[in-house]
Coordinates of C-alpha atoms in Angstrom, one line a residue:
Chain A
X1 CA -86.3 -128.9 19.2
X2 CA -83.7 -126.7 19.0
X3 CA -84.3 -123.3 18.8
X4 CA -81.2 -121.2 17.6
X5 CA -80.6 -117.1 18.1
X6 CA -84.6 -116.8 18.3
X7 CA -85.6 -113.0 18.6
X8 CA -89.5 -112.0 18.6
X9 CA -90.8 -108.5 17.7
X10 CA -94.9 -107.4 18.3
X11 CA -95.2 -104.5 16.1
X12 CA -97.3 -101.5 18.2
X13 CA -97.5 -98.8 14.7
X14 CA -100.7 -97.2 14.9
X15 CA -101.4 -94.1 12.5
X16 CA -102.4 -91.5 14.7
X17 CA -101.1 -92.9 18.0
X18 CA -98.2 -93.5 19.7
X19 CA -96.8 -97.3 19.7
X20 CA -93.6 -98.9 20.1
X21 CA -92.6 -102.3 19.0
X22 CA -92.5 -104.8 21.8
X23 CA -88.9 -106.5 21.8
X24 CA -90.5 -110.1 23.7
X25 CA -87.8 -112.7 22.8
X26 CA -83.7 -111.2 21.9
X27 CA -81.4 -113.8 20.8
X28 CA -82.9 -116.8 22.5
X29 CA -81.1 -120.5 22.5
X30 CA -82.6 -123.4 23.2
X31 CA -82.0 -127.1 23.3
X32 CA -85.2 -129.0 24.3
X33 CA -83.7 -133.1 24.5
X34 CA -86.3 -135.6 24.2
X35 CA -87.3 -137.0 27.5
X36 CA -85.8 -133.6 29.0
X37 CA -88.3 -131.4 32.0
X38 CA -87.8 -127.5 31.6
X39 CA -88.8 -125.0 33.7
X40 CA -88.8 -121.4 32.6
X41 CA -88.8 -118.9 35.1
X42 CA -89.1 -115.2 35.2
X43 CA -90.8 -112.4 35.8
X44 CA -93.9 -111.2 34.2
X45 CA -93.3 -109.4 31.0
X46 CA -90.1 -111.8 30.1
X47 CA -91.3 -113.4 26.9
X48 CA -92.4 -116.9 28.9
X49 CA -95.3 -117.0 26.7
X50 CA -94.3 -115.9 23.7
X51 CA -91.2 -118.8 23.8
X52 CA -94.1 -121.1 24.5
X53 CA -95.6 -119.7 20.7
X54 CA -92.1 -120.2 19.5
X55 CA -92.1 -123.7 19.9
X56 CA -95.6 -124.7 19.3
X57 CA -95.0 -123.3 15.6
X58 CA -97.6 -120.5 16.3
X59 CA -95.1 -117.8 16.4
X60 CA -92.1 -117.6 13.7
X61 CA -89.1 -115.9 15.1
X62 CA -88.4 -112.5 13.2
X63 CA -84.6 -113.4 13.7
X64 CA -83.5 -116.8 14.0
X65 CA -85.0 -120.5 13.6
X66 CA -87.0 -123.7 15.5
X67 CA -86.4 -127.1 14.7
X68 CA -88.8 -128.8 15.6
X69 CA -87.2 -132.5 15.2
X70 CA -90.4 -134.3 14.3
X71 CA -91.8 -133.4 17.7
X72 CA -95.6 -132.8 17.4
X73 CA -96.1 -130.0 20.1
X74 CA -99.5 -129.2 22.1
X75 CA -99.7 -125.5 24.0
X76 CA -102.2 -125.3 26.5
X77 CA -102.4 -121.7 28.8
X78 CA -104.8 -121.0 31.3
X79 CA -107.4 -119.1 29.8
X80 CA -106.5 -119.5 25.5
X81 CA -108.4 -121.3 23.4
X82 CA -112.1 -122.3 26.0
X83 CA -115.1 -120.6 24.0
X84 CA -116.5 -119.6 27.9
X85 CA -120.2 -119.6 26.5
X86 CA -119.9 -123.1 25.8
X87 CA -120.4 -126.0 28.2
X88 CA -116.5 -127.6 28.9
X89 CA -117.6 -131.2 27.4
X90 CA -118.0 -128.9 24.6
X91 CA -115.4 -127.3 24.4
X92 CA -113.9 -130.8 25.0
X93 CA -114.9 -132.3 21.9
X94 CA -113.7 -129.0 20.2
X95 CA -109.9 -129.8 21.0
X96 CA -110.3 -132.7 20.3
X97 CA -111.5 -132.4 16.4
X98 CA -108.3 -129.8 16.1
X99 CA -106.2 -132.2 17.1
X100 CA -107.1 -134.7 14.3
X101 CA -110.1 -136.7 16.0
X102 CA -113.4 -137.3 14.5
X103 CA -116.2 -135.8 16.5
X104 CA -117.2 -139.0 17.8
X105 CA -113.7 -139.7 19.0
X106 CA -113.9 -136.1 19.9
X107 CA -116.8 -136.9 22.0
X108 CA -115.6 -140.2 23.3
X109 CA -112.8 -138.6 25.1
X110 CA -115.4 -136.3 27.7
X111 CA -115.4 -139.1 29.6
X112 CA -111.8 -139.8 30.8
X113 CA -110.8 -135.6 30.2
X114 CA -113.7 -135.0 32.5
X115 CA -112.4 -138.0 35.2
X116 CA -109.5 -136.3 35.0
X117 CA -110.6 -133.2 36.4
X118 CA -112.2 -133.8 38.9
X119 CA -115.1 -132.1 37.3
X120 CA -118.3 -134.1 37.6
X121 CA -121.5 -132.8 36.5
X122 CA -120.2 -129.5 36.3
X123 CA -118.6 -130.6 32.8
X124 CA -121.6 -129.6 31.7
X125 CA -122.0 -126.2 32.3
X126 CA -120.9 -122.9 30.9
X127 CA -116.9 -122.8 31.2
X128 CA -118.0 -118.9 31.8
X129 CA -119.2 -120.2 35.3
X130 CA -116.2 -121.9 36.0
X131 CA -113.6 -120.8 38.9
X132 CA -110.4 -120.5 38.0
X133 CA -109.8 -123.0 39.3
X134 CA -112.0 -125.2 37.6
X135 CA -110.9 -123.7 34.5
X136 CA -107.2 -125.1 35.0
X137 CA -108.4 -128.1 36.2
X138 CA -110.4 -128.4 32.4
X139 CA -107.3 -127.3 30.6
X140 CA -104.6 -129.4 32.3
X141 CA -107.0 -132.7 31.4
X142 CA -107.5 -131.2 28.0
X143 CA -103.6 -131.1 27.8
X144 CA -102.9 -134.0 29.0
X145 CA -105.4 -135.9 27.4
X146 CA -103.6 -135.0 23.8
X147 CA -100.7 -136.6 24.3
X148 CA -98.7 -134.7 22.0
X149 CA -94.7 -135.7 22.0
X150 CA -94.2 -132.6 23.9
X151 CA -96.4 -131.0 25.9
X152 CA -95.9 -126.7 26.6
X153 CA -97.6 -125.6 29.7
X154 CA -98.3 -122.1 30.1
X155 CA -98.8 -121.5 34.1
X156 CA -101.8 -123.9 34.7
X157 CA -100.4 -124.7 38.0
X158 CA -100.9 -120.9 38.6
X159 CA -104.3 -121.2 40.4
X160 CA -106.6 -123.8 41.6
X161 CA -107.3 -125.4 45.1
X162 CA -105.2 -127.9 47.1
X163 CA -106.4 -130.4 46.2
X164 CA -106.5 -129.6 41.8
X165 CA -102.2 -129.2 42.7
X166 CA -102.1 -131.8 44.6
X167 CA -103.6 -133.7 41.4
X168 CA -102.2 -132.3 39.2
X169 CA -98.6 -132.3 40.0
X170 CA -98.8 -136.1 41.0
X171 CA -100.4 -136.7 37.6
X172 CA -97.2 -134.5 36.3
X173 CA -94.5 -136.8 38.3
X174 CA -96.3 -139.4 36.4
X175 CA -95.2 -137.9 33.2
X176 CA -91.8 -137.9 34.2
X177 CA -91.9 -141.4 34.5
X178 CA -93.6 -142.2 31.6
X179 CA -90.2 -140.3 30.1
X180 CA -92.0 -137.1 28.3
X181 CA -91.0 -134.2 26.9
X182 CA -92.7 -131.4 29.3
X183 CA -92.3 -127.1 29.1
X184 CA -93.7 -125.6 31.2
X185 CA -93.4 -121.8 32.9
X186 CA -94.3 -121.2 36.3
X187 CA -93.9 -118.5 38.9
X188 CA -93.1 -121.5 41.4
X189 CA -89.2 -122.5 41.7
X190 CA -90.2 -124.9 44.3
X191 CA -91.9 -127.0 41.7
X192 CA -89.3 -126.4 38.9
X193 CA -86.8 -127.5 41.9
X194 CA -88.7 -130.6 42.5
X195 CA -89.6 -131.9 38.9
X196 CA -87.6 -130.3 36.6
X197 CA -84.3 -131.5 35.3
X198 CA -83.0 -128.3 33.3
X199 CA -84.4 -124.8 34.0
X200 CA -84.4 -121.7 31.7
X201 CA -84.8 -118.1 33.4
X202 CA -85.9 -115.3 31.3
X203 CA -85.9 -111.8 31.9
X204 CA -86.5 -109.0 29.2
X205 CA -86.4 -111.1 26.8
X206 CA -83.3 -112.2 27.1
X207 CA -81.9 -115.9 28.2
X208 CA -80.3 -114.7 32.2
X209 CA -79.3 -118.5 33.0
X210 CA -79.9 -121.5 31.1
X211 CA -78.8 -124.9 32.4
X212 CA -79.0 -128.1 35.3
X213 CA -82.6 -127.0 37.5
X214 CA -79.9 -125.9 40.7
X215 CA -78.0 -123.6 39.0
X216 CA -80.3 -121.5 37.6
X217 CA -82.4 -121.6 40.7
X218 CA -79.8 -119.9 42.4
X219 CA -79.0 -117.8 40.1
X220 CA -82.4 -116.7 40.0
X221 CA -83.0 -116.2 43.9
X222 CA -79.3 -114.9 43.9
X223 CA -80.1 -112.4 41.1
X224 CA -83.7 -111.1 40.7
X225 CA -84.6 -112.4 44.2
X226 CA -87.4 -114.7 43.4
X227 CA -88.7 -116.2 45.7
X228 CA -90.7 -119.9 46.1
Chain B
X1 CA -104.2 -145.8 12.8
X2 CA -105.0 -145.0 16.6
X3 CA -106.4 -142.6 17.6
X4 CA -103.7 -141.3 20.1
X5 CA -101.8 -141.6 17.3
X6 CA -103.7 -139.9 14.7
X7 CA -103.8 -136.9 17.3
X8 CA -100.3 -136.5 17.6
X9 CA -99.5 -136.7 13.5
X10 CA -102.3 -134.0 13.5
X11 CA -100.7 -131.9 15.9
X12 CA -97.3 -132.8 13.5
X13 CA -99.1 -131.6 10.5
X14 CA -101.2 -128.7 12.1
X15 CA -101.3 -125.4 9.7
X16 CA -99.8 -127.2 6.5
X17 CA -103.0 -127.0 4.8
X18 CA -101.8 -128.5 0.7
X19 CA -105.3 -130.0 -0.3
X20 CA -107.5 -128.5 -3.1
X21 CA -109.9 -127.8 -1.4
X22 CA -110.3 -124.0 0.6
X23 CA -110.0 -125.8 4.1
X24 CA -109.0 -129.5 4.9
X25 CA -111.7 -131.7 5.2
X26 CA -111.4 -132.4 8.8
X27 CA -111.6 -128.8 9.5
X28 CA -115.0 -128.7 7.5
X29 CA -116.3 -130.8 9.3
X30 CA -114.9 -128.8 12.5
X31 CA -116.4 -125.6 10.8
X32 CA -120.0 -127.0 11.0
X33 CA -120.0 -128.4 14.7
X34 CA -118.6 -125.3 15.7
X35 CA -121.0 -123.4 13.8
X36 CA -123.6 -125.5 15.5
X37 CA -122.8 -125.6 18.6
X38 CA -122.0 -122.1 18.0
X39 CA -125.4 -121.2 17.1
X40 CA -126.7 -123.0 20.2
X41 CA -124.4 -120.8 22.7
X42 CA -126.1 -117.7 21.1
X43 CA -129.3 -118.7 21.8
X44 CA -128.7 -119.3 24.4
X45 CA -128.2 -116.0 25.9
X46 CA -131.3 -114.7 25.0
X47 CA -134.9 -115.3 27.0
X48 CA -136.7 -116.2 23.1
X49 CA -133.7 -118.0 22.6
X50 CA -133.8 -119.3 18.7
X51 CA -136.7 -117.8 18.1
X52 CA -134.8 -114.6 16.8
X53 CA -133.2 -116.4 14.0
X54 CA -136.9 -116.1 13.0
X55 CA -138.4 -113.0 14.7
X56 CA -135.0 -110.8 12.6
X57 CA -136.2 -111.6 9.2
X58 CA -140.0 -110.7 10.4
X59 CA -139.0 -108.1 12.4
X60 CA -136.9 -105.9 9.1
X61 CA -139.8 -107.0 6.8
X62 CA -142.4 -105.5 9.0
X63 CA -140.6 -102.5 9.1
X64 CA -140.2 -102.3 5.5
X65 CA -143.7 -103.2 4.6
X66 CA -144.7 -100.8 7.1
X67 CA -143.0 -98.0 5.7
X68 CA -143.5 -98.9 1.8
X69 CA -147.2 -99.8 2.4
X70 CA -148.4 -97.1 4.2
X71 CA -146.2 -94.5 3.7
X72 CA -146.5 -94.5 -0.3
X73 CA -147.6 -97.4 -2.6
X74 CA -146.4 -100.6 -3.0
X75 CA -144.1 -100.9 -6.5
X76 CA -144.9 -105.1 -6.8
X77 CA -147.3 -107.2 -6.6
X78 CA -147.1 -109.3 -3.7
X79 CA -145.5 -107.2 -1.5
X80 CA -144.7 -108.9 1.2
X81 CA -143.1 -111.7 -0.5
X82 CA -141.2 -109.4 -2.3
X83 CA -139.9 -107.8 0.7
X84 CA -139.3 -111.1 2.7
X85 CA -137.2 -113.0 -0.3
X86 CA -135.1 -109.4 0.0
X87 CA -134.9 -109.2 3.4
X88 CA -133.7 -113.1 4.1
X89 CA -131.3 -112.6 1.5
X90 CA -129.6 -109.4 2.3
X91 CA -129.3 -110.7 6.7
X92 CA -127.8 -114.1 4.9
X93 CA -125.3 -111.8 3.2
X94 CA -124.9 -109.3 5.7
X95 CA -124.4 -111.5 8.8
X96 CA -122.0 -113.7 7.3
X97 CA -120.0 -111.0 6.5
X98 CA -120.4 -108.5 9.4
X99 CA -120.1 -111.6 11.7
X100 CA -116.6 -112.3 10.0
X101 CA -114.9 -109.0 10.4
X102 CA -113.4 -109.9 13.6
X103 CA -113.7 -113.6 13.5
X104 CA -109.5 -113.5 13.3
X105 CA -109.5 -111.3 16.4
X106 CA -112.5 -113.5 18.3
X107 CA -110.7 -116.3 18.1
X108 CA -107.1 -115.1 19.4
X109 CA -107.4 -117.7 22.5
X110 CA -107.2 -121.3 20.2
X111 CA -104.9 -119.0 17.4
X112 CA -102.7 -118.4 19.7
X113 CA -102.5 -122.0 20.9
X114 CA -102.8 -123.6 17.8
X115 CA -101.4 -123.0 14.4
X116 CA -104.9 -123.4 11.6
X117 CA -105.3 -122.2 8.7
X118 CA -107.2 -119.1 9.3
X119 CA -109.4 -119.0 6.5
X120 CA -111.4 -121.7 8.6
X121 CA -112.6 -118.6 11.3
X122 CA -115.0 -117.1 8.8
X123 CA -116.1 -120.0 7.1
X124 CA -117.2 -120.8 10.6
X125 CA -119.6 -117.9 11.2
X126 CA -121.1 -117.7 7.6
X127 CA -121.9 -121.5 8.4
X128 CA -123.2 -120.0 11.1
X129 CA -125.3 -117.8 9.3
X130 CA -125.9 -119.9 7.0
X131 CA -127.4 -122.5 9.1
X132 CA -129.9 -119.9 10.7
X133 CA -130.7 -118.9 6.8
X134 CA -131.7 -122.7 5.6
X135 CA -134.5 -122.4 9.1
X136 CA -135.9 -119.5 7.8
X137 CA -135.6 -119.9 4.0
X138 CA -137.1 -123.0 4.7
X139 CA -140.3 -121.0 6.2
X140 CA -140.2 -118.6 3.3
X141 CA -140.8 -121.4 0.9
X142 CA -143.0 -123.5 2.6
X143 CA -145.4 -120.5 3.3
X144 CA -144.7 -119.2 -0.9
X145 CA -145.1 -123.4 -1.3
X146 CA -148.5 -122.9 0.5
X147 CA -150.2 -119.7 -0.6
X148 CA -148.7 -118.3 -4.7
X149 CA -147.6 -122.4 -4.9
X150 CA -144.5 -123.5 -6.5
X151 CA -143.3 -123.7 -9.7
X152 CA -140.7 -125.7 -11.8
X153 CA -138.3 -122.3 -11.3
X154 CA -138.3 -123.3 -8.4
X155 CA -135.7 -126.0 -9.4
X156 CA -133.2 -123.6 -9.8
X157 CA -132.6 -122.4 -6.9
X158 CA -130.1 -124.2 -5.7
X159 CA -127.6 -122.6 -8.3
X160 CA -128.8 -119.4 -6.5
X161 CA -128.2 -120.5 -2.9
X162 CA -124.6 -122.0 -3.7
X163 CA -123.7 -118.8 -5.8
X164 CA -124.6 -116.7 -2.6
X165 CA -122.9 -119.2 -0.9
X166 CA -119.8 -118.7 -2.7
X167 CA -119.8 -114.8 -2.5
X168 CA -121.0 -114.7 1.0
X169 CA -117.5 -116.9 2.2
X170 CA -115.1 -114.9 -0.6
X171 CA -116.5 -111.0 1.0
X172 CA -116.2 -112.8 4.9
X173 CA -112.8 -114.5 4.2
X174 CA -111.7 -111.0 2.3
X175 CA -113.0 -109.1 5.5
X176 CA -111.6 -111.3 7.9
X177 CA -108.0 -111.3 6.6
X178 CA -108.1 -107.1 6.1
X179 CA -109.7 -106.4 9.1
X180 CA -107.1 -108.7 10.9
X181 CA -104.5 -106.4 9.3
X182 CA -106.0 -103.1 10.2
X183 CA -108.8 -103.1 12.5
X184 CA -110.4 -100.0 11.9
X185 CA -111.7 -101.4 8.2
X186 CA -114.9 -102.7 10.5
X187 CA -116.0 -99.7 10.2
X188 CA -115.9 -99.1 6.4
X189 CA -116.9 -102.6 6.3
X190 CA -120.3 -101.7 8.0
X191 CA -120.8 -98.6 6.2
X192 CA -120.3 -100.5 2.7
X193 CA -122.9 -103.4 3.5
X194 CA -125.3 -100.6 4.3
X195 CA -124.4 -98.9 1.1
X196 CA -124.6 -102.6 -0.9
X197 CA -128.1 -102.8 1.1
X198 CA -129.4 -99.6 -0.4
X199 CA -128.6 -100.7 -3.7
X200 CA -129.7 -104.1 -3.7
X201 CA -133.0 -103.1 -4.8
X202 CA -134.3 -104.4 -1.5
X203 CA -137.2 -102.4 -1.2
X204 CA -138.2 -102.3 -5.3
X205 CA -137.5 -103.9 -8.3
X206 CA -134.5 -102.5 -10.2
X207 CA -136.5 -102.3 -13.4
X208 CA -138.8 -99.6 -11.7
X209 CA -135.1 -97.4 -11.8
X210 CA -134.4 -95.2 -14.7
X211 CA -132.3 -97.2 -17.0
X212 CA -129.6 -95.1 -16.1
X213 CA -128.8 -96.0 -12.6
X214 CA -130.2 -100.0 -13.6
X215 CA -126.4 -100.3 -14.9
X216 CA -125.5 -99.3 -11.5
X217 CA -127.3 -101.2 -9.4
X218 CA -126.3 -104.4 -11.1
X219 CA -122.8 -103.5 -10.6
X220 CA -124.0 -104.8 -7.2
X221 CA -123.8 -108.6 -6.7
X222 CA -126.0 -108.8 -4.3
X223 CA -129.3 -107.1 -6.2
X224 CA -128.3 -108.7 -9.2
X225 CA -128.9 -112.1 -6.5
X226 CA -131.8 -111.0 -5.5
X227 CA -133.5 -110.1 -8.0
X228 CA -133.2 -113.9 -9.7
X229 CA -134.9 -115.3 -6.0
X230 CA -137.4 -112.9 -6.6
X231 CA -138.3 -113.7 -10.6
X232 CA -137.6 -117.5 -9.7
X233 CA -140.0 -117.1 -6.7
X234 CA -142.2 -115.0 -7.7
X235 CA -142.4 -115.1 -11.7
X236 CA -141.3 -118.3 -12.2
X237 CA -139.7 -118.6 -14.6
X238 CA -135.6 -119.0 -15.0
X239 CA -133.2 -115.9 -14.8
X240 CA -130.2 -114.9 -17.4
X241 CA -127.9 -118.1 -16.2
X242 CA -125.0 -116.5 -17.2
X243 CA -125.2 -114.1 -14.2
X244 CA -124.6 -116.2 -11.7
X245 CA -122.4 -118.5 -13.2
X246 CA -120.2 -115.3 -13.7
X247 CA -121.0 -114.6 -9.8
X248 CA -120.3 -117.8 -8.7
X249 CA -117.1 -118.1 -10.6
X250 CA -115.2 -114.8 -9.5
X251 CA -116.4 -115.9 -6.3
X252 CA -114.5 -119.3 -6.0
X253 CA -111.9 -117.3 -8.0
X254 CA -111.7 -115.1 -5.5
X255 CA -111.6 -118.0 -2.4
X256 CA -108.3 -119.8 -4.1
X257 CA -106.6 -115.8 -4.0
X258 CA -107.7 -115.5 -0.2
X259 CA -106.2 -119.0 0.4
X260 CA -103.4 -118.1 -0.7
X261 CA -102.9 -115.6 1.4
X262 CA -103.6 -116.7 4.4
X263 CA -101.4 -119.5 3.6
X264 CA -98.7 -117.4 2.4
X265 CA -99.3 -114.6 5.7
X266 CA -101.1 -117.5 8.3
X267 CA -98.1 -116.3 10.8
X268 CA -97.8 -112.6 10.3
X269 CA -101.7 -113.1 10.7
X270 CA -101.6 -114.6 13.7
X271 CA -98.7 -112.2 14.8
X272 CA -101.3 -109.1 13.8
X273 CA -104.2 -111.2 16.0
X274 CA -102.2 -111.8 19.4
X275 CA -99.5 -108.2 19.9

């Protein structure tokens, strides 16, 4: 997947109130190769989520181009896409159907996703009753179950209890062994260092550093004072 | 093709809806499932759960019945049926349209994650309102069948139902699209629906109006449909076929224009929803 000179602007124009356009990404160029694990780091508001949306084909850039090179993508972020008024199980079915499965096939995904998430009977409770850790489990497990060519994960490891974090990292490492292409947004520098081969540091919508993970993290820690 | 491969291909193809149908056949099934579980979810939020599907039209009919029976003489035979036909038909339209005004903004979570044909969101809202209407209208037909008896004219009902469904979809897709661009429009939609309700002949037969006003009222497609429903169910005679066909065909043509607009500005809509 190749992004060339991508810029994204969100229009905030209102007739009777002041509002400025927000430049979320400015001249970003990234090439994600098959099997690569790219960690995207940067402060809040740096444009990390916008970048994953552009990669997923959800947003088109105002300037620049995106070539998916025939790869399918699935974007999962912590709070997006789940209907809080529905049970976890029904949300799994809905995601499955939106991903092209028949209702019957999507129903059959409930058991494996439940097992992977470790949610047990809570899968039949409304998502609004879930803790942020439980939401994270559901989100991550649903994303893994989609099995796209490129998995885009936006901050799904930032919450959750220790047990889940360990489990999700194990699953992530399994994916690495499977030679999957993964782009994930996180504030956890240690995790990026441990499992990524490349990193992208975004700051104010622009690329502050991009390249081998050790070099980027060194620059990030040095210039931004990022803690891991 | 295995489910996993099918999912991969689908994920790659998302957003490319070249089918001749308004939305892809698979997404129709999704919209129906979403409407169904949405109804279940909505019902679970209230103490009286699904009973509200019936209580809402009954309460509205009761209010109008009280006002028009006790505060002025009723102007139609079988006034209670006259009212309930109008009220249930109107509620299907108004719920379908008003619930769709915010349908794209409400779906912000999934829209910011997947590229999907956005027409399916108002479709889902309309299908949800339609499923409720099936229950309520079924009860109305049952009660009328047992009390005043059915007639052969009732066979024309499917034509009216399909015509109304197309009309609701056309309005719903339009307001969802426009409100996504300019959210303020939803206030105008609310006022517009109230105006349409008062000009739909809900409380009185349009025939009883001065002739000069009748043609003005009949500009409102819901006024024509409500009149046709009453003619079929209460009068036992067939309405003018051309009027239903005209409404149905115009709605269908408008829906294809909206399909083009949704496809043309799909990514712009996403940006409006996310920003």
